[in-house]
Tab-separated table of C-alpha atoms in Angstrom:
chain	number	residue	atom	x	y	z
A	17	MET	CA	2.824	-13.601	-29.606
A	18	ASN	CA	6.247	-13.306	-27.975
A	19	SER	CA	8.076	-16.391	-29.254
A	20	LYS	CA	11.362	-15.592	-27.447
A	21	LYS	CA	10.190	-16.163	-23.913
A	22	LYS	CA	12.519	-15.180	-21.098
A	23	ASN	CA	12.784	-17.453	-18.119
A	24	VAL	CA	11.457	-16.265	-14.764
A	25	ARG	CA	14.776	-15.095	-13.304
A	26	GLU	CA	15.676	-13.092	-16.425
A	27	THR	CA	12.275	-11.404	-16.234
A	28	VAL	CA	12.793	-10.638	-12.519
A	29	LEU	CA	16.224	-9.162	-13.248
A	30	GLU	CA	14.742	-6.899	-15.937
A	31	LEU	CA	12.014	-5.774	-13.532
A	32	LEU	CA	14.510	-4.985	-10.764
A	33	GLU	CA	16.560	-2.958	-13.237
A	34	THR	CA	13.577	-0.973	-14.494
A	35	ILE	CA	12.317	-0.248	-10.975
A	36	GLU	CA	15.747	1.015	-9.919
A	37	LYS	CA	16.425	3.114	-13.022
A	38	ASN	CA	12.994	4.670	-13.500
A	39	GLN	CA	11.711	4.609	-9.916
A	40	SER	CA	8.665	2.858	-11.367
A	41	TYR	CA	6.124	1.184	-9.110
A	42	SER	CA	6.801	-2.527	-8.771
A	43	ASN	CA	3.115	-3.544	-8.606
A	44	LEU	CA	2.327	-1.955	-12.004
A	45	LEU	CA	5.481	-3.292	-13.686
A	46	LEU	CA	4.915	-6.787	-12.359
A	47	HIS	CA	1.399	-6.903	-13.816
A	48	HIS	CA	2.744	-5.702	-17.181
A	49	ALA	CA	5.591	-8.275	-17.171
A	50	ILE	CA	3.172	-11.145	-16.525
A	51	GLU	CA	1.074	-10.109	-19.530
A	52	LYS	CA	4.019	-9.306	-21.836
A	53	ASN	CA	5.992	-12.504	-21.237
A	54	TYR	CA	3.031	-14.908	-21.430
A	55	LEU	CA	4.196	-16.651	-18.287
A	56	PRO	CA	2.543	-19.957	-17.391
A	57	THR	CA	0.436	-19.745	-14.237
A	58	LYS	CA	2.894	-21.923	-12.311
A	59	ASP	CA	5.648	-19.318	-12.901
A	60	ILE	CA	3.613	-16.255	-11.854
A	61	GLY	CA	3.918	-17.117	-8.151
A	62	LEU	CA	7.705	-17.474	-8.415
A	63	LEU	CA	8.044	-14.252	-10.417
A	64	THR	CA	6.056	-12.348	-7.785
A	65	GLU	CA	7.944	-13.946	-4.877
A	66	LEU	CA	11.383	-13.241	-6.369
A	67	THR	CA	10.600	-9.656	-7.422
A	68	TYR	CA	8.907	-8.565	-4.203
A	69	GLY	CA	11.201	-10.627	-1.962
A	70	THR	CA	14.394	-9.177	-3.466
A	71	LEU	CA	12.954	-5.645	-3.235
A	72	GLN	CA	11.597	-6.128	0.294
A	73	ARG	CA	14.991	-7.273	1.631
A	74	LYS	CA	17.355	-5.203	-0.519
A	75	MET	CA	19.231	-3.555	2.377
A	76	THR	CA	19.668	-6.867	4.220
A	77	LEU	CA	20.925	-8.559	1.044
A	78	ASP	CA	23.400	-5.712	0.446
A	79	PHE	CA	24.684	-6.100	4.023
A	80	PHE	CA	25.250	-9.826	3.408
A	81	LEU	CA	26.943	-9.189	0.031
A	82	LYS	CA	29.237	-6.346	1.117
A	83	PRO	CA	32.185	-8.388	2.530
A	84	PHE	CA	32.239	-10.572	-0.603
A	85	LEU	CA	32.307	-7.669	-3.039
A	86	LYS	CA	35.349	-5.911	-1.603
A	87	LYS	CA	37.650	-7.307	-4.262
A	88	ALA	CA	35.255	-6.607	-7.095
A	89	ASN	CA	35.770	-3.263	-8.793
A	90	LYS	CA	32.690	-1.149	-9.501
A	91	ILE	CA	30.097	-3.615	-10.665
A	92	GLU	CA	27.240	-2.795	-13.003
A	93	SER	CA	23.793	-2.428	-11.466
A	94	TRP	CA	22.375	-5.470	-13.297
A	95	VAL	CA	25.155	-7.654	-11.824
A	96	LYS	CA	24.387	-6.343	-8.318
A	97	ASN	CA	20.688	-7.091	-8.854
A	98	LEU	CA	21.532	-10.570	-10.132
A	99	LEU	CA	23.557	-11.235	-6.964
A	100	ARG	CA	20.741	-9.885	-4.753
A	101	LEU	CA	18.173	-11.998	-6.576
A	102	THR	CA	20.264	-15.164	-6.242
A	103	LEU	CA	21.198	-14.546	-2.618
A	104	TYR	CA	17.507	-13.984	-1.825
A	105	GLN	CA	16.780	-17.504	-3.096
A	106	MET	CA	19.717	-18.994	-1.164
A	107	VAL	CA	18.820	-17.328	2.147
A	108	TYR	CA	15.025	-17.127	2.143
A	109	LEU	CA	13.626	-19.828	-0.180
A	110	ASP	CA	13.813	-23.440	1.011
A	111	LYS	CA	12.419	-25.047	-2.125
A	112	ILE	CA	15.188	-23.865	-4.472
A	113	PRO	CA	18.536	-25.671	-3.979
A	114	ASP	CA	21.550	-23.328	-3.820
A	115	ARG	CA	23.261	-25.108	-6.704
A	116	ALA	CA	20.233	-24.490	-8.987
A	117	ALA	CA	20.069	-20.783	-8.027
A	118	ILE	CA	23.833	-20.338	-8.595
A	119	PHE	CA	23.751	-22.242	-11.915
A	120	GLU	CA	20.928	-19.975	-13.200
A	121	ALA	CA	22.796	-16.838	-12.081
A	122	VAL	CA	25.984	-17.876	-13.892
A	123	GLU	CA	24.017	-18.695	-17.087
A	124	ILE	CA	22.326	-15.251	-17.012
A	125	ALA	CA	25.698	-13.580	-16.383
A	126	LYS	CA	27.190	-15.371	-19.422
A	127	LYS	CA	24.223	-14.388	-21.582
A	128	ARG	CA	24.087	-10.728	-20.507
A	129	GLY	CA	27.756	-10.061	-19.874
A	130	HIS	CA	30.935	-12.014	-20.573
A	131	LYS	CA	32.984	-14.849	-19.146
A	132	GLY	CA	34.715	-12.589	-16.598
A	133	ILE	CA	31.380	-11.419	-15.106
A	134	ALA	CA	30.059	-15.003	-15.006
A	135	SER	CA	33.232	-16.078	-13.206
A	136	MET	CA	32.935	-13.215	-10.669
A	137	VAL	CA	29.234	-14.010	-9.983
A	138	ASN	CA	30.097	-17.680	-9.489
A	139	GLY	CA	33.020	-16.788	-7.199
A	140	VAL	CA	30.992	-14.458	-4.963
A	141	LEU	CA	28.101	-16.903	-4.569
A	142	ARG	CA	30.383	-19.904	-3.947
A	143	SER	CA	32.310	-17.907	-1.295
A	144	ILE	CA	29.041	-17.092	0.489
A	145	GLN	CA	28.051	-20.756	0.320
A	146	ARG	CA	31.415	-21.761	1.784
A	147	GLU	CA	31.954	-19.046	4.409
A	148	GLY	CA	28.385	-18.246	5.481
A	149	LEU	CA	26.751	-14.835	6.002
A	150	PRO	CA	28.015	-11.979	8.172
A	151	SER	CA	26.053	-11.589	11.410
A	152	LEU	CA	23.591	-8.728	11.894
A	153	THR	CA	24.503	-8.730	15.590
A	154	SER	CA	27.788	-7.069	14.599
A	155	ILE	CA	25.785	-3.819	14.165
A	156	GLU	CA	25.923	-2.202	17.606
A	157	ASP	CA	23.379	0.603	17.212
A	158	ALA	CA	19.870	-0.830	17.796
A	159	ALA	CA	18.093	1.473	15.302
A	160	GLU	CA	20.696	0.844	12.592
A	161	ARG	CA	20.517	-2.913	13.182
A	162	LEU	CA	16.719	-2.890	12.972
A	163	ALA	CA	16.920	-0.810	9.761
A	164	ILE	CA	19.223	-3.377	8.106
A	165	GLU	CA	17.334	-6.363	9.574
A	166	THR	CA	13.956	-5.184	8.230
A	167	SER	CA	15.417	-3.327	5.215
A	168	HIS	CA	13.935	0.106	5.955
A	169	PRO	CA	15.886	3.374	5.688
A	170	GLN	CA	17.433	4.389	8.984
A	171	TRP	CA	15.775	7.820	9.079
A	172	LEU	CA	12.365	6.120	8.930
A	173	ILE	CA	13.128	3.532	11.622
A	174	LYS	CA	14.394	6.333	13.899
A	175	ARG	CA	11.202	8.363	13.337
A	176	TRP	CA	9.041	5.352	14.097
A	177	ILE	CA	10.971	4.406	17.247
A	178	GLU	CA	10.492	7.994	18.443
A	179	GLN	CA	6.763	7.886	17.667
A	180	PHE	CA	5.744	4.282	18.431
A	181	GLY	CA	8.588	2.790	20.505
A	182	TYR	CA	11.076	0.072	19.529
A	183	GLU	CA	8.794	-2.987	19.821
A	184	ARG	CA	5.967	-1.609	17.673
A	185	THR	CA	8.497	-0.365	15.115
A	186	LYS	CA	10.120	-3.804	14.981
A	187	ALA	CA	6.695	-5.462	14.468
A	188	MET	CA	5.868	-2.953	11.717
A	189	GLY	CA	9.234	-3.465	9.983
A	190	GLU	CA	8.787	-7.244	10.085
A	191	ILE	CA	5.222	-7.321	8.738
A	192	ASN	CA	6.307	-4.975	5.924
A	193	LEU	CA	8.505	-7.849	4.683
A	194	THR	CA	5.446	-10.034	4.074
A	195	ALA	CA	2.903	-10.022	1.239
A	196	PRO	CA	-0.529	-8.562	2.074
A	197	LEU	CA	-3.745	-10.547	1.666
A	198	GLN	CA	-6.134	-9.385	-1.025
A	199	THR	CA	-9.412	-8.221	0.526
A	200	ALA	CA	-12.709	-7.222	-1.046
A	201	ARG	CA	-15.868	-5.404	-0.011
A	202	VAL	CA	-19.184	-6.996	-0.907
A	203	ASN	CA	-21.693	-4.644	-2.571
A	204	THR	CA	-24.481	-5.054	-0.023
A	205	THR	CA	-26.928	-3.043	-2.153
A	206	ARG	CA	-27.034	-6.093	-4.439
A	207	ILE	CA	-25.991	-9.229	-2.521
A	208	THR	CA	-25.210	-10.430	1.008
A	209	ARG	CA	-21.691	-11.352	2.084
A	210	GLU	CA	-22.779	-14.979	2.534
A	211	GLU	CA	-24.322	-15.250	-0.946
A	212	CYS	CA	-21.312	-13.566	-2.552
A	213	SER	CA	-18.882	-15.876	-0.706
A	214	LYS	CA	-20.878	-18.908	-1.840
A	215	ARG	CA	-20.607	-17.773	-5.470
A	216	LEU	CA	-16.859	-17.200	-5.162
A	217	LEU	CA	-16.331	-20.617	-3.579
A	218	GLU	CA	-18.229	-22.154	-6.503
A	219	GLU	CA	-15.868	-20.270	-8.845
A	220	GLY	CA	-12.935	-21.994	-7.129
A	221	PHE	CA	-11.666	-19.222	-4.846
A	222	GLN	CA	-10.501	-19.901	-1.295
A	223	LEU	CA	-11.758	-17.290	1.174
A	224	GLU	CA	-12.317	-16.342	4.754
A	225	LEU	CA	-14.758	-13.792	6.134
A	226	SER	CA	-13.098	-10.656	7.478
A	227	PRO	CA	-13.134	-10.579	11.294
A	228	ILE	CA	-12.795	-6.774	11.109
A	229	ILE	CA	-15.359	-5.514	8.577
A	230	PRO	CA	-18.862	-7.061	8.406
A	231	GLU	CA	-19.094	-6.750	4.593
A	232	ALA	CA	-15.516	-7.792	3.756
A	233	ILE	CA	-13.902	-11.037	2.615
A	234	ARG	CA	-10.270	-12.113	2.397
A	235	ALA	CA	-8.882	-14.048	-0.563
A	236	LEU	CA	-6.657	-16.968	0.479
A	237	LYS	CA	-6.244	-18.210	-3.095
A	238	GLY	CA	-7.024	-16.594	-6.434
A	239	ASN	CA	-7.301	-12.983	-7.637
A	240	LEU	CA	-10.817	-11.728	-6.868
A	241	ALA	CA	-10.507	-9.029	-9.562
A	242	SER	CA	-10.722	-11.818	-12.156
A	243	SER	CA	-13.934	-13.285	-10.677
A	244	ALA	CA	-17.355	-13.162	-12.348
A	245	ALA	CA	-18.670	-11.594	-9.108
A	246	PHE	CA	-16.253	-8.664	-9.573
A	247	LYS	CA	-17.196	-8.171	-13.232
A	248	GLU	CA	-20.893	-8.183	-12.285
A	249	GLY	CA	-20.321	-5.453	-9.700
A	250	LEU	CA	-20.934	-7.588	-6.624
A	251	LEU	CA	-17.634	-6.663	-4.989
A	252	THR	CA	-14.805	-4.115	-4.918
A	253	ILE	CA	-11.129	-4.776	-4.201
A	254	GLN	CA	-10.290	-2.636	-1.163
A	255	ASP	CA	-8.110	-2.941	1.926
A	256	GLU	CA	-9.888	-3.441	5.253
A	257	SER	CA	-8.280	-0.331	6.810
A	258	SER	CA	-9.568	1.767	3.939
A	259	MET	CA	-13.085	0.395	4.524
A	260	LEU	CA	-13.088	1.906	8.029
A	261	VAL	CA	-13.385	5.399	6.526
A	262	ALA	CA	-17.023	4.996	5.426
A	263	TYR	CA	-17.869	3.824	8.954
A	264	ALA	CA	-16.174	6.879	10.477
A	265	LEU	CA	-18.047	9.187	8.106
A	266	GLY	CA	-21.388	7.597	9.018
A	267	ALA	CA	-23.355	9.007	6.075
A	268	ALA	CA	-27.120	8.430	6.131
A	269	LYS	CA	-29.526	7.831	3.246
A	270	ASP	CA	-30.551	11.293	2.085
A	271	GLU	CA	-27.471	13.336	2.914
A	272	MET	CA	-25.114	15.386	0.724
A	273	VAL	CA	-21.566	14.023	0.961
A	274	LEU	CA	-18.303	15.314	-0.532
A	275	ASP	CA	-15.364	12.969	-1.170
A	276	ALA	CA	-12.612	15.496	-1.874
A	277	CYS	CA	-9.755	13.274	-3.178
A	278	ALA	CA	-11.778	10.344	-4.408
A	279	ALA	CA	-9.988	8.338	-7.134
A	280	PRO	CA	-10.097	5.469	-7.874
A	281	GLY	CA	-13.414	5.500	-5.998
A	282	GLY	CA	-13.147	2.755	-3.365
A	283	LYS	CA	-14.301	5.007	-0.536
A	284	SER	CA	-16.861	6.920	-2.637
A	285	THR	CA	-18.551	3.691	-3.706
A	286	HIS	CA	-18.494	2.332	-0.142
A	287	ILE	CA	-20.157	5.516	1.140
A	288	ALA	CA	-22.725	5.309	-1.692
A	289	GLU	CA	-23.490	1.673	-0.779
A	290	LYS	CA	-23.887	2.583	2.898
A	291	MET	CA	-26.332	5.306	1.813
A	292	LYS	CA	-28.359	2.555	0.050
A	293	ASN	CA	-27.918	4.267	-3.334
A	294	ARG	CA	-29.779	7.338	-2.009
A	295	GLY	CA	-28.714	10.953	-1.303
A	296	GLN	CA	-25.697	12.211	-3.210
A	297	VAL	CA	-21.949	11.635	-3.107
A	298	ILE	CA	-19.944	14.217	-5.020
A	299	SER	CA	-16.509	12.795	-5.829
A	300	LEU	CA	-13.636	15.039	-6.859
A	301	ASP	CA	-10.226	14.322	-8.262
A	302	LEU	CA	-7.533	16.443	-9.820
A	303	HIS	CA	-6.983	14.221	-12.886
A	304	GLU	CA	-9.539	13.473	-15.579
A	305	HIS	CA	-8.305	9.893	-16.210
A	306	LYS	CA	-8.696	9.183	-12.487
A	307	VAL	CA	-12.220	10.609	-12.434
A	308	LYS	CA	-12.997	8.158	-15.239
A	309	LEU	CA	-11.978	5.320	-12.868
A	310	ILE	CA	-14.541	6.521	-10.296
A	311	ASN	CA	-17.250	6.597	-12.978
A	312	ASP	CA	-16.273	3.128	-14.229
A	313	ASN	CA	-16.461	1.736	-10.691
A	314	ALA	CA	-19.823	3.360	-9.957
A	315	ARG	CA	-21.223	2.006	-13.242
A	316	ARG	CA	-19.952	-1.516	-12.572
A	317	LEU	CA	-21.458	-1.499	-9.062
A	318	GLU	CA	-24.752	0.010	-10.328
A	319	LEU	CA	-24.522	2.969	-7.953
A	320	HIS	CA	-26.529	5.959	-9.166
A	321	ASN	CA	-25.940	8.416	-6.314
A	322	ILE	CA	-22.342	9.346	-7.256
A	323	GLN	CA	-21.578	12.467	-9.256
A	324	THR	CA	-17.969	13.191	-10.277
A	325	ARG	CA	-16.071	16.392	-11.030
A	326	THR	CA	-12.475	17.007	-12.130
A	327	MET	CA	-11.159	19.560	-9.667
A	328	ASP	CA	-8.244	20.461	-7.421
A	329	SER	CA	-9.859	20.198	-3.998
A	330	ARG	CA	-7.825	23.179	-2.830
A	331	GLN	CA	-10.279	25.170	-4.979
A	332	ALA	CA	-13.369	23.347	-3.646
A	333	ALA	CA	-14.452	26.324	-1.522
A	334	GLU	CA	-14.651	28.455	-4.690
A	335	ASN	CA	-16.790	25.877	-6.510
A	336	PHE	CA	-19.454	24.985	-3.919
A	337	PRO	CA	-21.594	27.146	-1.632
A	338	PRO	CA	-20.376	27.382	1.995
A	339	GLU	CA	-21.809	24.778	4.389
A	340	SER	CA	-23.446	22.777	1.573
A	341	PHE	CA	-22.457	19.257	2.722
A	342	ASP	CA	-23.637	17.160	5.648
A	343	ARG	CA	-20.384	15.180	5.601
A	344	VAL	CA	-17.007	15.728	3.973
A	345	LEU	CA	-14.249	13.172	3.527
A	346	LEU	CA	-10.686	14.278	2.879
A	347	ASP	CA	-8.598	11.187	2.147
A	348	ALA	CA	-5.488	13.279	1.700
A	349	PRO	CA	-2.492	12.660	-0.574
A	350	CYS	CA	0.227	11.324	1.732
A	351	SER	CA	3.611	9.588	1.916
A	352	GLY	CA	1.864	6.177	1.768
A	353	LEU	CA	4.113	4.672	4.453
A	354	GLY	CA	1.228	2.408	5.493
A	355	VAL	CA	1.138	0.555	2.146
A	356	MET	CA	4.792	-0.446	1.799
A	357	ARG	CA	3.887	-4.125	1.665
A	358	ARG	CA	2.185	-3.433	-1.677
A	359	LYS	CA	4.941	-1.143	-3.007
A	360	PRO	CA	8.203	-2.297	-1.392
A	361	ASP	CA	10.359	-0.140	-3.686
A	362	MET	CA	8.787	2.928	-2.048
A	363	LYS	CA	10.985	2.411	1.031
A	364	TYR	CA	14.114	3.404	-0.836
A	365	THR	CA	12.811	6.431	-2.721
A	366	LYS	CA	10.994	8.326	0.057
A	367	LYS	CA	12.868	11.152	1.764
A	368	GLU	CA	12.173	12.640	5.169
A	369	GLN	CA	11.466	16.071	3.654
A	370	ASP	CA	8.615	14.518	1.574
A	371	ILE	CA	6.646	14.146	4.795
A	372	PHE	CA	6.873	17.867	5.604
A	373	GLN	CA	6.069	18.950	2.031
A	374	LEU	CA	2.965	16.730	2.005
A	375	SER	CA	1.921	18.034	5.393
A	376	ASN	CA	1.621	21.552	3.878
A	377	ILE	CA	-0.614	20.256	1.055
A	378	GLN	CA	-2.758	18.365	3.585
A	379	ARG	CA	-3.248	21.539	5.646
A	380	ASP	CA	-4.230	23.532	2.539
A	381	LEU	CA	-6.785	20.883	1.568
A	382	LEU	CA	-8.304	20.797	5.056
A	383	GLU	CA	-8.522	24.579	5.001
A	384	SER	CA	-10.401	24.518	1.699
A	385	VAL	CA	-12.935	21.758	2.361
A	386	SER	CA	-13.732	22.670	5.985
A	387	SER	CA	-15.831	25.690	4.947
A	388	LEU	CA	-18.148	23.326	3.026
A	389	VAL	CA	-19.248	21.395	6.136
A	390	LYS	CA	-22.687	22.296	7.536
A	391	LYS	CA	-23.000	23.260	11.193
A	392	GLY	CA	-23.287	19.997	13.132
A	393	GLY	CA	-21.792	18.185	10.125
A	394	VAL	CA	-18.850	15.774	10.078
A	395	LEU	CA	-15.387	16.172	8.523
A	396	VAL	CA	-13.259	13.021	8.281
A	397	TYR	CA	-9.531	13.313	7.574
A	398	SER	CA	-7.718	10.131	6.570
A	399	THR	CA	-4.357	8.991	5.184
A	400	CYS	CA	-2.708	5.667	4.358
A	401	THR	CA	0.415	6.603	6.280
A	402	VAL	CA	1.907	6.085	9.744
A	403	ASP	CA	3.604	9.353	10.642
A	404	ARG	CA	2.483	11.875	13.255
A	405	GLU	CA	3.514	14.866	11.152
A	406	GLU	CA	0.973	14.001	8.444
A	407	ASN	CA	-1.613	12.665	10.874
A	408	GLU	CA	-2.037	13.871	14.480
A	409	ASN	CA	0.043	17.051	13.995
A	410	THR	CA	-1.874	18.078	10.864
A	411	VAL	CA	-5.209	17.607	12.651
A	412	ALA	CA	-4.020	19.362	15.835
A	413	ASP	CA	-2.849	22.325	13.768
A	414	PHE	CA	-6.205	22.465	11.965
A	415	LEU	CA	-8.188	22.421	15.245
A	416	LYS	CA	-5.943	25.131	16.716
A	417	HIS	CA	-6.819	27.479	13.839
A	418	HIS	CA	-10.485	26.431	13.448
A	419	LEU	CA	-12.251	26.883	16.759
A	420	ASP	CA	-15.587	26.147	15.042
A	421	PHE	CA	-14.515	22.464	14.835
A	422	GLU	CA	-14.031	19.887	17.591
A	423	GLY	CA	-13.046	16.231	17.781
A	424	ASP	CA	-16.059	13.926	17.343
A	425	THR	CA	-15.610	11.349	20.114
A	426	ASN	CA	-18.942	9.712	19.207
A	427	PHE	CA	-17.385	8.241	16.078
A	428	LYS	CA	-16.192	5.249	18.118
A	429	ASP	CA	-19.835	4.047	18.301
A	430	ARG	CA	-20.053	3.981	14.484
A	431	MET	CA	-16.929	1.875	14.056
A	432	PRO	CA	-16.801	-1.948	13.746
A	433	GLU	CA	-16.352	-3.576	17.137
A	434	ALA	CA	-12.924	-5.088	16.378
A	435	VAL	CA	-11.245	-1.672	16.012
A	436	ARG	CA	-12.883	0.121	18.940
A	437	PRO	CA	-10.132	-0.796	21.433
A	438	LEU	CA	-7.643	1.180	19.286
A	439	ILE	CA	-9.740	4.371	19.447
A	440	ILE	CA	-8.928	6.957	22.087
A	441	GLY	CA	-10.799	10.216	21.643
A	442	PHE	CA	-11.621	11.217	18.078
A	443	ASP	CA	-8.934	9.503	16.001
A	444	LEU	CA	-7.539	6.103	15.104
A	445	GLN	CA	-4.087	4.967	13.955
A	446	VAL	CA	-4.063	1.455	12.507
A	447	LEU	CA	-0.578	-0.052	12.160
A	448	PRO	CA	-0.058	-2.879	9.623
A	449	GLN	CA	0.509	-5.434	12.391
A	450	ASP	CA	-2.790	-4.612	14.169
A	451	PHE	CA	-5.011	-6.541	11.733
A	452	GLY	CA	-2.653	-7.442	8.884
A	453	SER	CA	-4.218	-4.589	6.874
A	454	ASP	CA	-2.646	-1.343	5.594
A	455	GLY	CA	-1.321	1.295	7.959
A	456	PHE	CA	-4.040	3.947	8.110
A	457	TYR	CA	-5.057	7.061	10.053
A	458	ILE	CA	-8.586	8.419	10.542
A	459	ALA	CA	-9.650	11.527	12.473
A	460	CYS	CA	-13.281	12.482	12.885
A	461	LEU	CA	-14.176	16.157	13.448
A	462	ARG	CA	-17.516	17.890	13.910
A	463	LYS	CA	-18.478	21.478	13.089
A	464	LYS	CA	-19.948	23.122	16.145
A	465	VAL	CA	-23.561	24.222	15.933
């Protein structure tokens, strides 16, 4: 066991450093740090809050720090992260007194650096305490101000304002600064939502029933992945937006369904459950270790109608007979701009050109899997992003070059009632602020008979 335990703030500082240096995903590192440092349960909440909070608001914190760092020569990245972390507590956390946050920062600076660094850290933080923060209203350009206010890169805020307007962009930027709720899908082939909720309540979880998805629940307290119900295969951790895909696909009991980019299997298993463990879902993924995750999930949920294959879906047309599937789902690799609440560090590493590069891959995938859809069959294209280039433009381009497909406007009737008002025509863009779920896009197409 690790006898030299680090305190919470030292652990947070290490995490922030690793994320910045290695561009590692914060959610994976955080989980590892909790296990490695044997943190008491009472500290896990603070560790999560400080890590995510400092990452979420990095650009805002840097704006606040800038005037106070003018005199400081080039400072090391760990010192900058220590200042961000401490300022986050001073500005955004009511329960931690400033003096306690500053004291901790100075102690860490002494331990990791030298007296001069500790003195500089103390000086900067005391100056902020004395003089107050610079005002965001000093930024004249509205897009730039919103970018700093919500800590999103300016290129992204500008794209969103162009696509969704200022107000919806502002709402999206603001909700991206908050932690998402954990949601789960009840395995209705084995238990009802009511029975499953009752069991979870008995286990000590606090829940509410999803107002969006009839088989979903929201965790208000506790990690549902650690529940007995999860281990027994009675539920799957999945975001509510992602659950909409199986509704859009509308697979029936004895059909042949292809899930072209399936790992880790959330959508495949949902489709299989909706098919009442009948018919067949063929789930593909490029990586063998990810295909294993699909198999593990199917086994845990006791679903026998899923068959997996390791394959690049761009080669799917060469591996299956033409028109061999009633329904095909392409949940395409994307920029993931709809899940930034879960991976706040993503905001600072994405580049605008990524969107256009991904759009080419998405078009190639659609090209490949479309030939596998039977006449009269359904092709659903989905992403967990909120950008027209990867979403509406990709679908429009596909329809322009494939006159044998058309938008399936009937898909609205298959969707849960709560989301129907957002559907115009044959597609749906969910923004994070619509239901508090991930940003997600779904387009439903039908092959003409």
